[in-house]
Short mmCIF file of C-alpha atoms in Angstrom, two decimals:
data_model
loop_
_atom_site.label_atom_id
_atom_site.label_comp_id
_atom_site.label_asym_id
_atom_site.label_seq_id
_atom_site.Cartn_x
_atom_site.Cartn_y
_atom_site.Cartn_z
CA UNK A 15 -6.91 -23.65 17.75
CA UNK A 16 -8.58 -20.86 19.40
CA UNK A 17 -12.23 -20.34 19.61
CA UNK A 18 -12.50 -16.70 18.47
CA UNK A 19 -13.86 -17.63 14.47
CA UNK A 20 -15.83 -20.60 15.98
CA UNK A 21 -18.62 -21.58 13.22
CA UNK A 22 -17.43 -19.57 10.56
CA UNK A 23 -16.40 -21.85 7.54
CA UNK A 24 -13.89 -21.59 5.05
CA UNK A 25 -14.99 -18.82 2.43
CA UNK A 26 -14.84 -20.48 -1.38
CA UNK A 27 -15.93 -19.22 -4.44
CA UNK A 28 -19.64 -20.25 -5.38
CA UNK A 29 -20.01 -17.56 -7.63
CA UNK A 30 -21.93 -14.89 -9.11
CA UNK A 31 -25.60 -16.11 -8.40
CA UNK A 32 -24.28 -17.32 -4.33
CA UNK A 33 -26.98 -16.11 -1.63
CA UNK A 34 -24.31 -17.09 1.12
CA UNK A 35 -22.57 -14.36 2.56
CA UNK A 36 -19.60 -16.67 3.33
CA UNK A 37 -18.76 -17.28 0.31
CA UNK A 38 -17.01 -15.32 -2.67
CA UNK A 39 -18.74 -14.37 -5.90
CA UNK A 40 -16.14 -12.83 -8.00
CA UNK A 41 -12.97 -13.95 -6.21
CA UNK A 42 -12.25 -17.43 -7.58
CA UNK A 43 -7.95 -18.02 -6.97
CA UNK A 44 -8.10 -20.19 -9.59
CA UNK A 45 -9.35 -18.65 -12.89
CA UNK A 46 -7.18 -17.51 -15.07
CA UNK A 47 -7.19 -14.13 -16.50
CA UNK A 48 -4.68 -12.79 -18.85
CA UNK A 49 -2.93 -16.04 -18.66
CA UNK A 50 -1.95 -15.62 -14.88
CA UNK A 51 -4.27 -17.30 -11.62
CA UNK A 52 -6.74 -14.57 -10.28
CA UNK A 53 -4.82 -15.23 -7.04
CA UNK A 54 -1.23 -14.25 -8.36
CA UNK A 55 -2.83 -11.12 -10.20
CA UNK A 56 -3.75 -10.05 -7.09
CA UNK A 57 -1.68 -11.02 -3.89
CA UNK A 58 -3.97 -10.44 -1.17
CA UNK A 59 -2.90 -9.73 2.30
CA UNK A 60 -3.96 -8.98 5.44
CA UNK A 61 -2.86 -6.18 7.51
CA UNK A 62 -1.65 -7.06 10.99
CA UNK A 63 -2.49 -3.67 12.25
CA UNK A 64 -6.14 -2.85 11.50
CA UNK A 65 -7.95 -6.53 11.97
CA UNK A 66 -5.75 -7.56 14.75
CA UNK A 67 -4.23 -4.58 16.55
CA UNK A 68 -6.39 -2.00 16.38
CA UNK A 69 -8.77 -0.76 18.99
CA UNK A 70 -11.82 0.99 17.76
CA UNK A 71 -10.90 4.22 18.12
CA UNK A 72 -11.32 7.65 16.53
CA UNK A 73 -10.14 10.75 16.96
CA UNK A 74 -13.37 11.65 18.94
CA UNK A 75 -13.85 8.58 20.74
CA UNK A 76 -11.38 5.53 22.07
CA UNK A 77 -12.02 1.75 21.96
CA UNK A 78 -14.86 -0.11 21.11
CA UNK A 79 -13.49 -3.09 20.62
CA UNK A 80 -12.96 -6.10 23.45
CA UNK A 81 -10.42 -8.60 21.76
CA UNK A 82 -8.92 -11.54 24.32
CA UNK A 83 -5.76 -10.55 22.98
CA UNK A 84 -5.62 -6.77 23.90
CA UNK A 85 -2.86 -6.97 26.35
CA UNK A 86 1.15 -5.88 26.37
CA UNK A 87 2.46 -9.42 26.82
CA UNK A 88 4.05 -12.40 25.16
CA UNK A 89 1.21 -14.66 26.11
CA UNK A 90 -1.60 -12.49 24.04
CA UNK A 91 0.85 -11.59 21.24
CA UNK A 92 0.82 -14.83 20.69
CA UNK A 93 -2.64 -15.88 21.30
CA UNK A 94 -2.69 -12.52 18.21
CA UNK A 95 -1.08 -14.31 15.76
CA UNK A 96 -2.83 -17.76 16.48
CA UNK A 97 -6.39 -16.02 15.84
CA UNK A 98 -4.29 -14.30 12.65
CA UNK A 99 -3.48 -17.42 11.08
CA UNK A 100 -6.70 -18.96 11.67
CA UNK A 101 -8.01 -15.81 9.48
CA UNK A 102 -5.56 -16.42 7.00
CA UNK A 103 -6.76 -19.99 6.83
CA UNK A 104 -10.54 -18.96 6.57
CA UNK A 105 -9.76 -16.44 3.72
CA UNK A 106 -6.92 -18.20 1.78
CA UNK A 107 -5.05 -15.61 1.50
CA UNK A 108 -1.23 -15.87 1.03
CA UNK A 109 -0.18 -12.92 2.67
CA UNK A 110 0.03 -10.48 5.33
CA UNK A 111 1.92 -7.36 6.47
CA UNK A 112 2.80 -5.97 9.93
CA UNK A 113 4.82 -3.44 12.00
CA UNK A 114 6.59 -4.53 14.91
CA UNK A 115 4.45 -3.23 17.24
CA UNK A 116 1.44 -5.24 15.94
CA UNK A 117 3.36 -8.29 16.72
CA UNK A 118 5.15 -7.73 20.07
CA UNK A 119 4.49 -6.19 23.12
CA UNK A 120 6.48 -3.06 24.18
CA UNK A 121 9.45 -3.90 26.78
CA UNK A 122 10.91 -1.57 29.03
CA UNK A 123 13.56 -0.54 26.92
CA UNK A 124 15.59 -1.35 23.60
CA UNK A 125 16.40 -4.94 24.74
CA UNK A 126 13.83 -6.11 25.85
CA UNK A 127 12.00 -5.16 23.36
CA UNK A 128 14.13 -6.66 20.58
CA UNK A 129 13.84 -10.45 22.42
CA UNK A 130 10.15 -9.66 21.96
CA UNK A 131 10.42 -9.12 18.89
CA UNK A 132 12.27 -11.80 18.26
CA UNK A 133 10.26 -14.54 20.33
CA UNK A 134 7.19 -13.35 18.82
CA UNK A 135 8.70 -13.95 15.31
CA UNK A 136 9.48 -17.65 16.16
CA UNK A 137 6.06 -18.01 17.08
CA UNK A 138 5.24 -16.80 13.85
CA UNK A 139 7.73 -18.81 12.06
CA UNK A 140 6.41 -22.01 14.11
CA UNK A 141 2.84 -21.15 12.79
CA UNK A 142 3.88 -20.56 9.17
CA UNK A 143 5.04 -24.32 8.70
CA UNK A 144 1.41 -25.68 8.59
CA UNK A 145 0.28 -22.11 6.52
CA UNK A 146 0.75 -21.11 2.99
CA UNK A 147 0.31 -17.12 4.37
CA UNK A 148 3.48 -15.51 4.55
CA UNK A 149 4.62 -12.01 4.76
CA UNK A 150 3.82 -9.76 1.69
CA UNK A 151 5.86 -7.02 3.45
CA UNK A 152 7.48 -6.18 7.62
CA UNK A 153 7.84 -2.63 9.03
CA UNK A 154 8.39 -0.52 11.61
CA UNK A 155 6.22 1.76 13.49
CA UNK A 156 8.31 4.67 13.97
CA UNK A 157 4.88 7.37 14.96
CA UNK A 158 3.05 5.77 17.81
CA UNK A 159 5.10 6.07 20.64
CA UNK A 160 5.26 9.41 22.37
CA UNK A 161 9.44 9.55 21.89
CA UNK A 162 8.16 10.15 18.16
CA UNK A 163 6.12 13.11 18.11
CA UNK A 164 8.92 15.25 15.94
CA UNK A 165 9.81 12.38 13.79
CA UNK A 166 11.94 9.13 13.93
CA UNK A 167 14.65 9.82 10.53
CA UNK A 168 13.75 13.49 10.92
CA UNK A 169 13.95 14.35 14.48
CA UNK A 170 16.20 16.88 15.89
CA UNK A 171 17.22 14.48 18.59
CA UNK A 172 19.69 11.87 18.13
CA UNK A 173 18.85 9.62 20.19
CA UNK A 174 15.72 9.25 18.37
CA UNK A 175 17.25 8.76 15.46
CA UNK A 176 19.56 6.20 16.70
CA UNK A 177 16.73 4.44 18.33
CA UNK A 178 14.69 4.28 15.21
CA UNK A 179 17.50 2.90 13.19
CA UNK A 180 18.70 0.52 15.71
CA UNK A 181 14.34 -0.80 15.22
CA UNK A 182 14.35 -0.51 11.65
CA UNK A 183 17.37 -3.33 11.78
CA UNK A 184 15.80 -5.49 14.05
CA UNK A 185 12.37 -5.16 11.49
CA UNK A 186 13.81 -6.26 8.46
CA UNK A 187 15.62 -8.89 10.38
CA UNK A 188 12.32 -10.34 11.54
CA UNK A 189 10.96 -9.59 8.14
CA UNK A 190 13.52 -11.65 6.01
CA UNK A 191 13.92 -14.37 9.17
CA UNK A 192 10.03 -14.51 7.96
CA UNK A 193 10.83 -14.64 4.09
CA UNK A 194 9.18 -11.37 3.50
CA UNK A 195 8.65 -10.18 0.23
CA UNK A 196 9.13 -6.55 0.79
CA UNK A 197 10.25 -4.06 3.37
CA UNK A 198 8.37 -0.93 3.61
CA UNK A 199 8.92 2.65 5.22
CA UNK A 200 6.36 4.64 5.77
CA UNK A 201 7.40 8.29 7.35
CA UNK A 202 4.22 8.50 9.78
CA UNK A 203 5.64 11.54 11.05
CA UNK A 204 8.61 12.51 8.91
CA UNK A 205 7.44 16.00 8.58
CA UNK A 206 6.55 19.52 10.76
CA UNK A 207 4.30 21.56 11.93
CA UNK A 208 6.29 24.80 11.90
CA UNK A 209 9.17 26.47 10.05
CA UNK A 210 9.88 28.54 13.32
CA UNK A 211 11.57 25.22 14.83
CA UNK A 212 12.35 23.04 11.74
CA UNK A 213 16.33 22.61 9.64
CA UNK A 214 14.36 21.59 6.95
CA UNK A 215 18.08 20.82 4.82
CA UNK A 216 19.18 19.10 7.80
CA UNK A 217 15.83 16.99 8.14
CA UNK A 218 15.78 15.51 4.22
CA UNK A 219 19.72 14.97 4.57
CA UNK A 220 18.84 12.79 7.68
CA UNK A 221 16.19 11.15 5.75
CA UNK A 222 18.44 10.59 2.94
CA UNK A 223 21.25 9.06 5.19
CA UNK A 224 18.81 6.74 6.99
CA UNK A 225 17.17 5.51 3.61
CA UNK A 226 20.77 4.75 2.53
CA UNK A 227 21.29 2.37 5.27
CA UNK A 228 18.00 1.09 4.98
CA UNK A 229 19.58 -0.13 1.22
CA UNK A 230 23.00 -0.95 2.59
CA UNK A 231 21.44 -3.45 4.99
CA UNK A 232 19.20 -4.73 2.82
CA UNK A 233 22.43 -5.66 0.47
CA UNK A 234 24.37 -6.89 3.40
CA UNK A 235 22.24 -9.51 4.88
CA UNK A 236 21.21 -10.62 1.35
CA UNK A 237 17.42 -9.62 1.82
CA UNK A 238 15.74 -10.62 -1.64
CA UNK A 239 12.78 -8.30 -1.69
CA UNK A 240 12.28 -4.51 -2.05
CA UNK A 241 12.38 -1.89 -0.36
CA UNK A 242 9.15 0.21 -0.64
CA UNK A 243 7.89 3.61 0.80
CA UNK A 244 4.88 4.69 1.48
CA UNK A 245 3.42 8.09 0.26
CA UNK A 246 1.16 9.89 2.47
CA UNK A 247 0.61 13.96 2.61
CA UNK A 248 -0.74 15.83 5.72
CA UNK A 249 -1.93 13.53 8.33
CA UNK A 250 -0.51 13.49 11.08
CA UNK A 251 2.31 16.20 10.26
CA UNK A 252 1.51 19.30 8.12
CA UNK A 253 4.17 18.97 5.86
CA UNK A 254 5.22 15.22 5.07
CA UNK A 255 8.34 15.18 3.51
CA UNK A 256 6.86 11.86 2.10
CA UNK A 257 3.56 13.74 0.62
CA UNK A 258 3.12 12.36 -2.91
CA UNK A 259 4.61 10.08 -5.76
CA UNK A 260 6.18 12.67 -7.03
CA UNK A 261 7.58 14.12 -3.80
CA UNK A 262 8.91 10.50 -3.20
CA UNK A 263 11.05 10.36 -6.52
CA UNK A 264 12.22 13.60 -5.74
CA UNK A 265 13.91 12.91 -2.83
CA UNK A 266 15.27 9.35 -4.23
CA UNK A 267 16.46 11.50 -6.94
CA UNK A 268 18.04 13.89 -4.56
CA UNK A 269 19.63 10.98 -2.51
CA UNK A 270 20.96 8.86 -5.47
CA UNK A 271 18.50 5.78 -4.37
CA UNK A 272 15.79 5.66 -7.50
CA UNK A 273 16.97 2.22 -8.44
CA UNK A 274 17.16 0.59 -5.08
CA UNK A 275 13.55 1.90 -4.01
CA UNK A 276 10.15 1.84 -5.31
CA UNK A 277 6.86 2.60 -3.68
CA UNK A 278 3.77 1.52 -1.73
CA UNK A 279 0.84 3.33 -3.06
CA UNK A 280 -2.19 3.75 -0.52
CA UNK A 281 -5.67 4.52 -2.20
CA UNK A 282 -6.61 6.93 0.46
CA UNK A 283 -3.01 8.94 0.85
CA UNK A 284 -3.54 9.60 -3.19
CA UNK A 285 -6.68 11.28 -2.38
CA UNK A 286 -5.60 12.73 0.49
CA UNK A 287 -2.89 14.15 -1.24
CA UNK A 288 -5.09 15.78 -4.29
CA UNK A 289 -5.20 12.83 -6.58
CA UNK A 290 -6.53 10.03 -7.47
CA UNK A 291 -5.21 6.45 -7.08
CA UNK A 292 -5.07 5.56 -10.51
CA UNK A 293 -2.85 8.81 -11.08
CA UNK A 294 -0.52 8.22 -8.39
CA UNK A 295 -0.59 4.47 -9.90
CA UNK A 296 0.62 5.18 -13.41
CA UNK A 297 2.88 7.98 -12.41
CA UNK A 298 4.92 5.28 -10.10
CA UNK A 299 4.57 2.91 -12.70
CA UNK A 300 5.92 5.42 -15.51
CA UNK A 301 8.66 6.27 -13.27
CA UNK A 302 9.67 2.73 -12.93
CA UNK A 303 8.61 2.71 -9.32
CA UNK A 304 5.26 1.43 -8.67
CA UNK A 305 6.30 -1.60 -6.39
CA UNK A 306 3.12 -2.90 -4.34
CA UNK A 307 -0.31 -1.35 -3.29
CA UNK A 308 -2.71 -0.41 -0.13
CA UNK A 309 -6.31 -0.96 -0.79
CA UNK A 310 -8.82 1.02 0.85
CA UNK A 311 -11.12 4.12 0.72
CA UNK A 312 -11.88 7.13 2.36
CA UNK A 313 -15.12 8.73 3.68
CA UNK A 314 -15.25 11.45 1.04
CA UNK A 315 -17.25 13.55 3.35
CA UNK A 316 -14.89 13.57 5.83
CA UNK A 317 -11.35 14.77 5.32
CA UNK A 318 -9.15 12.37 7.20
CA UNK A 319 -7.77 9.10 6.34
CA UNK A 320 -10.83 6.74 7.33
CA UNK A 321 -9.57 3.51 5.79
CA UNK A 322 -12.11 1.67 4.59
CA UNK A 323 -12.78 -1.35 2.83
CA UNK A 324 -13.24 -1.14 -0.39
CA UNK A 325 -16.79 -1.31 -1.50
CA UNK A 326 -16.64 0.40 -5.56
CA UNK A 327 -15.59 -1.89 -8.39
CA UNK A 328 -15.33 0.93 -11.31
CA UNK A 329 -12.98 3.21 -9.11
CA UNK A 330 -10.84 0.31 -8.42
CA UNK A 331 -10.86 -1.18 -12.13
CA UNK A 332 -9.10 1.96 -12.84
CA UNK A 333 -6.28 0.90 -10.41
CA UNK A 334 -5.95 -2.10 -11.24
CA UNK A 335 -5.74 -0.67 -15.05
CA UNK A 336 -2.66 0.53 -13.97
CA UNK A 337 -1.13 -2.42 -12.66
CA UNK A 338 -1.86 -4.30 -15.68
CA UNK A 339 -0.28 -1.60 -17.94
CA UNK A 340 3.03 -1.81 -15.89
CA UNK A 341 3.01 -5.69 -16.20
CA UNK A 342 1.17 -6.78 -12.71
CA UNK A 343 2.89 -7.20 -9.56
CA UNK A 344 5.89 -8.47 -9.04
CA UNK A 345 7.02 -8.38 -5.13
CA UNK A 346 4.29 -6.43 -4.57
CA UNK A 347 0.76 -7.10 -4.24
CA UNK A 348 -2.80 -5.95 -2.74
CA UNK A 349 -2.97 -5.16 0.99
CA UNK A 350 -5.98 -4.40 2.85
CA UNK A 351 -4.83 -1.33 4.90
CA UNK A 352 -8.81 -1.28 5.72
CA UNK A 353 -10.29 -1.48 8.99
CA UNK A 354 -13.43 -2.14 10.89
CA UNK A 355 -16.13 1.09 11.31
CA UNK A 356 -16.08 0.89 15.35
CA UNK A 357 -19.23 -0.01 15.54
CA UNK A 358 -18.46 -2.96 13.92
CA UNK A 359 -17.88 -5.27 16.71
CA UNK A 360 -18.17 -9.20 16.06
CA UNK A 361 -16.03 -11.64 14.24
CA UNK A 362 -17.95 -12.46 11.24
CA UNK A 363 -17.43 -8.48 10.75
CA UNK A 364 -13.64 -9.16 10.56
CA UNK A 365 -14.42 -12.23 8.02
CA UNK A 366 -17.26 -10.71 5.77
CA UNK A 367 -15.20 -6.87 5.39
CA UNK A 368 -12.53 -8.46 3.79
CA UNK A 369 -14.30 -11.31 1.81
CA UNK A 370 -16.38 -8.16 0.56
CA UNK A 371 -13.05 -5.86 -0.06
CA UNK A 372 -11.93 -9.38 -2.13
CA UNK A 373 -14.63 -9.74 -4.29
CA UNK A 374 -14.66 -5.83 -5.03
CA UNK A 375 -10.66 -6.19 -5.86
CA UNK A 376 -11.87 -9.47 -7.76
CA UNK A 377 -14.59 -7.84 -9.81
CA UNK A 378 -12.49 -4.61 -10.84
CA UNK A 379 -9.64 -6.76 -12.25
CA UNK A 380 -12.06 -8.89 -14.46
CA UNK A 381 -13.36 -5.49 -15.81
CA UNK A 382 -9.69 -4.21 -16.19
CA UNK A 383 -8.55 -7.13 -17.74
CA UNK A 384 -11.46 -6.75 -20.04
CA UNK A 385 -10.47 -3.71 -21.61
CA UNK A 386 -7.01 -4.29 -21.42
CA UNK A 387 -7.18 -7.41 -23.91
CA UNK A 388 -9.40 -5.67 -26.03
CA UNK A 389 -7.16 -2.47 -26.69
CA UNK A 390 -9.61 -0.28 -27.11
CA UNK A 391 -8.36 2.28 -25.04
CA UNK A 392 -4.72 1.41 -25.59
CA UNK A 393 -5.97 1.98 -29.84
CA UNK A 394 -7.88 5.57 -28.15
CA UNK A 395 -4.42 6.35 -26.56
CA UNK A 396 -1.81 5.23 -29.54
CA UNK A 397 -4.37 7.35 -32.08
CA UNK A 398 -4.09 10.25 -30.10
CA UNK A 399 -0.53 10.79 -29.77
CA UNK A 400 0.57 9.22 -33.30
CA UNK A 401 1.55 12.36 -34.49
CA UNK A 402 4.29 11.97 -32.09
CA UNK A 403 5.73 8.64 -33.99
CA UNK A 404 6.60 10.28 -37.29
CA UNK A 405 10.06 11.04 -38.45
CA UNK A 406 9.43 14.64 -39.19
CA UNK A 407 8.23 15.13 -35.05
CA UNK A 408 10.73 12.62 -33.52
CA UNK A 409 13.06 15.08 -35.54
CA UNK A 410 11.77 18.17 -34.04
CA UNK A 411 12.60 16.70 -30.65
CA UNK A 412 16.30 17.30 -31.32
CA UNK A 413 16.17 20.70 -32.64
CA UNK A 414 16.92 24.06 -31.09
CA UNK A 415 13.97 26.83 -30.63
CA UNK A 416 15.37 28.75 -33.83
CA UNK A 417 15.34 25.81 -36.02
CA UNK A 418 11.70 25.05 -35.08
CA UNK A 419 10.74 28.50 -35.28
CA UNK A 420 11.97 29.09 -38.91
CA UNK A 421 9.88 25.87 -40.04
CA UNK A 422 6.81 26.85 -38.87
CA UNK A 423 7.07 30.00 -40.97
CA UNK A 424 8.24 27.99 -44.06
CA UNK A 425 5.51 25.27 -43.43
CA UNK A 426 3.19 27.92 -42.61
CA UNK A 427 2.48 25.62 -40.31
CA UNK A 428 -1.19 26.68 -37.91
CA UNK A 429 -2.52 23.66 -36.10
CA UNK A 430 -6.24 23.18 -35.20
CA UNK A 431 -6.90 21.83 -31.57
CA UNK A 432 -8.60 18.17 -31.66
CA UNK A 433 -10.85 16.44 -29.28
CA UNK A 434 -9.85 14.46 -26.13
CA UNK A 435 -13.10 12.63 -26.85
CA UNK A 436 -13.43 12.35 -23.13
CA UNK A 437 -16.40 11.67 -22.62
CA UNK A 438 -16.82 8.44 -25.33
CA UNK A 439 -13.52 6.84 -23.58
CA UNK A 440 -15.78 7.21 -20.51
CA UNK A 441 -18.69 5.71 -22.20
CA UNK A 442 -16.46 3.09 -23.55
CA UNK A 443 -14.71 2.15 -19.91
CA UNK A 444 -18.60 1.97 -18.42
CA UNK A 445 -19.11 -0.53 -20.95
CA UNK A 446 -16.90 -2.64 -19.01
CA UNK A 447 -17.30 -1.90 -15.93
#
C-alpha cells in the first residue's frame, strides 16, 4: 500500500439525497436498467495517461503537478501502477486503458525499452490477481517522442516506420498478456502540415499496410478483442488522415479492413471535428462500427482539445442514446480520457473528478434508458419515415429515373413538405432529461 490516497474511503452509492462528496448519487453498479447492471451498461475505465502520467501542463505553461512517481525508472513506474490500482480499488471500477509510455519508462533504445515494457507489465499482472480492474483497451504512443514529429505509419522515413511497428507488436503483446479487451490506434500525428513535402498516396498506402498487420497479428497470436481507432481531426497535424467517422470508414473501405476494425469515438475529437458526439455515435453505429467510447468535454470557448470531465447530463444522455440504439457495448465501454484543470493539484481532486464524471455518465443513461423504453421517439422516428415502408415506395427504390418520372405525371403526383416537429421532440427529450 502506498500512502498517496491516505483517508480517502471507498466511494459507494448513497444516493440521490447524499451530502457526502465521497460518495455516488446516481452511479449505483448494481441497479438494473434495461435488464442489464448499471455497471455493465457502462464499463468505466480509467485512463492511465491523464490521472497518472500527466504533468499539468498546457500549451502556455508546463507542470504543475508534483507526483512521487514522476521519474523515468522501473522503481516509480511501478510505485505508478501501485497508486493506480489503489484508485481502481477506491472507485470500483473494472477497467483501465494505457499507452506504453504511461506504463514504462523510456530505455535507451528499442531493447531496452521492450524489457521495460515487459517488466512493468508483470508488475501489472502481479497487481491484477488481488483486483477485479483489468484493461478495457492497450496502445501505443506513437506522437510524443521527438523521432515522431512527421508521423509513425505515415512518415517518410523508414526507420520510423519500422520502429513504430516493431512498438505496436510489443503493445498488443502486453495488452493481451494483460487480457485486454481491445486494442486501439490512435494516429496522433498521422497527418501534415504541408502539401509542398507530403506523398499523400504513398502516406494512406502506408497506413493501410500497417493497419493490415495490425489485423494479421491480432489473428496470429489469437488476441480476442478488437481492434479500434480513434478519430481525431486537426490537433496536432493539420490534416489527420484519421479526421472523422466518416474519414475512418473511408479508408477501411479503401484498405479492405471494415470488418476487422471498428472505432473509438472521443466526445471532444467529434466536436473538434464539426460535430457532435451523438452524430459521430450513430453514424459508427449505423455503419456497424461504433466499438467503444472516450468520455470527456471541451472548453467551448477555447478551440483545442481541453479534455475535461464530464460535468452535463442532457448532452451526454444523447450519447448514450446512441449506444443503447446499437445494442450497448460489447468490448467496448466508457473511458475517461479526462484530466485534471492544472490547478487542480491534490488527491481527492483525482478521486472526486471522476466520481463526478461517473455520476454524470450514471445520470444520462437513466434518462436515456428512459426514453428508450418508452419509444416515444423511436414512434416520432418510425412515423416520420413510414412512407418509406409501403410497397408502392420500396418499389420505387428499384426503378430507373424514366420509370419514376412517367408516374409522377400519371399520378399527378405534387407532394406537400411536412414538419420535422423539431422542436416538440426537443420538448419531449427535456422531459426526460
Amino acid at each position: 500500500m502506498t500512502d498517496f490516497f491516505a483517508g480517502i474511503p471507498q466511494i459507494r452509492y448513497e444516493g440521490e439525497g447524499s451530502d457526502n462528496e465521497f460518495a455516488f448519487r446516481h452511479y449505483n453498479p448494481d441497479e438494473v436498467i434495461l435488464g442489464k447492471r448499471m455497471e455493465d451498461h457502462l464499463r468505466f475505465s480509467v485512463a492511465w495517461w491523464h490521472s497518472f502520467a500527466w504533468q499539468g501542463g498546457d500549451p502556455f505553461g508546463g507542470q504543475t503537478f508534483q507526483r512521487p512517481w514522476f521519474a523515468e525508472t522501473i522503481e516509480a513506474a511501478k510505485l505508478k501502477a501501485d497508486v493506480a490500482f489503489e484508485m481502481f480499488e477506491i472507485l470500483g471500477v473494472p477497467f483501465f486503458a494505457f499507452h506504453d509510455a504511461d506504463i514504462r519508462p523510456e530505455g535507451a533504445n528499442f531493447a531496452e525499452t521492450k524489457r521495460n515494457l515487459e517488466e512493468i507489465v508483470e508488475h501489472i499482472a502481479m497487481r491484477m490477481e488481488s483486483s477485479r480492474a483489468k484493461p478495457l483497451w492497450g496502445t501505443a504512443n506513437l506522437f510524443s517522442h521527438r523521432r515522431f514529429m512527421s508521423g509513425a505509419a505515415t512518415n517518410p522515413d523508414p526507420e520510423v516506420f519500422a520502429w513504430s511497428a516493431a512498438t505496436v507488436k510489443t503493445c498488443m503483446d502486453a495488452t493481451h498478456r494483460l487480457g485486454g479487451a481491445n486494442y486501439v490506434l490512435w494516429g496522433g500525428r498521422e497527418g501534415y502540415e504541408t502539401l509542398l513535402n507530403t506523398d499523400l498516396k504513398r502516406e494512406a498506402e502506408n497506413a493501410g499496410r500497417f493497419l493490415s498487420m495490425v489485423v494479421d497479428y491480432k489473428h496470429k497470436i489469437g488476441f480476442p478483442g478488437t481492434i479500434l481507432i480513434e478519430p481525431k481531426p486537426q490537433e496536432p497535424s493539420k490534416h489527420q488522415y484519421d479526421y472523422d467517422v466518416a474519414t475512418v470508414y473511408g479508408f477501411l473501405k479503401r484498405f479492405g479492413l471494415e470488418n476487422e476494425v471498428k472505432l473509438n469515438v472521443e466526445q471532444g475529437h467529434a466536436i473538434l471535428a464539426g460535430h457532435s458526439f451523438e452524430h459521430e455515435l450513430a453514424l459508427a453505429a449505423s455503419l456497424g462500427l461504433l466499438g467503444s467510447i472516450d468520455m470527456n468535454r471541451n472548453d467551448y470557448q477555447s478551440g483545442w482539445d481541453t479534455d475535461q470531465f464530464p460535468n452535463n447530463h442532457a448532452e451526454m444522455a444523447l450519447a448514450y442514446y446512441e449506444v443503447l440504439r446499437m445494442g450497448g457495448f460489447t468490448t467496448g465501454g466508457t473511458n475517461f480520457d479526462s484530466k485534471l484543470r492544472r490547478q487542480s493539484l491534490d488527491p481527492e481532486d483525482l478521486i472526486l473528478a471522476h466520481v463526478g464524471g461517473m455520476d454524470t455518465c450514471a445520470r444520462a443513461l437513466k434518462a436515456a434508458a428512459r426514453l428508450w423504453e418508452d419509444g416515444a421517439l423511436e414512434k416520432a422516428r418510425a412515423e416520420r419515415y413510414a412512407g418509406w415502408e409501403t410497397a408502392e415506395a420500396q418499389a420505387m427504390l428499384g426503378s430507373t429515373l424514366e420509370q419514376i418520372h412517367d408516374e409522377v405525371l400519371a399520378k399527378d403526383i405534387n407532394p406537400e413538405p411536412r414538419s420535422g416537429r423539431q422542436e416538440r421532440l426537443e420538448n419531449l427529450w427535456n422531459r426526460y432529461v
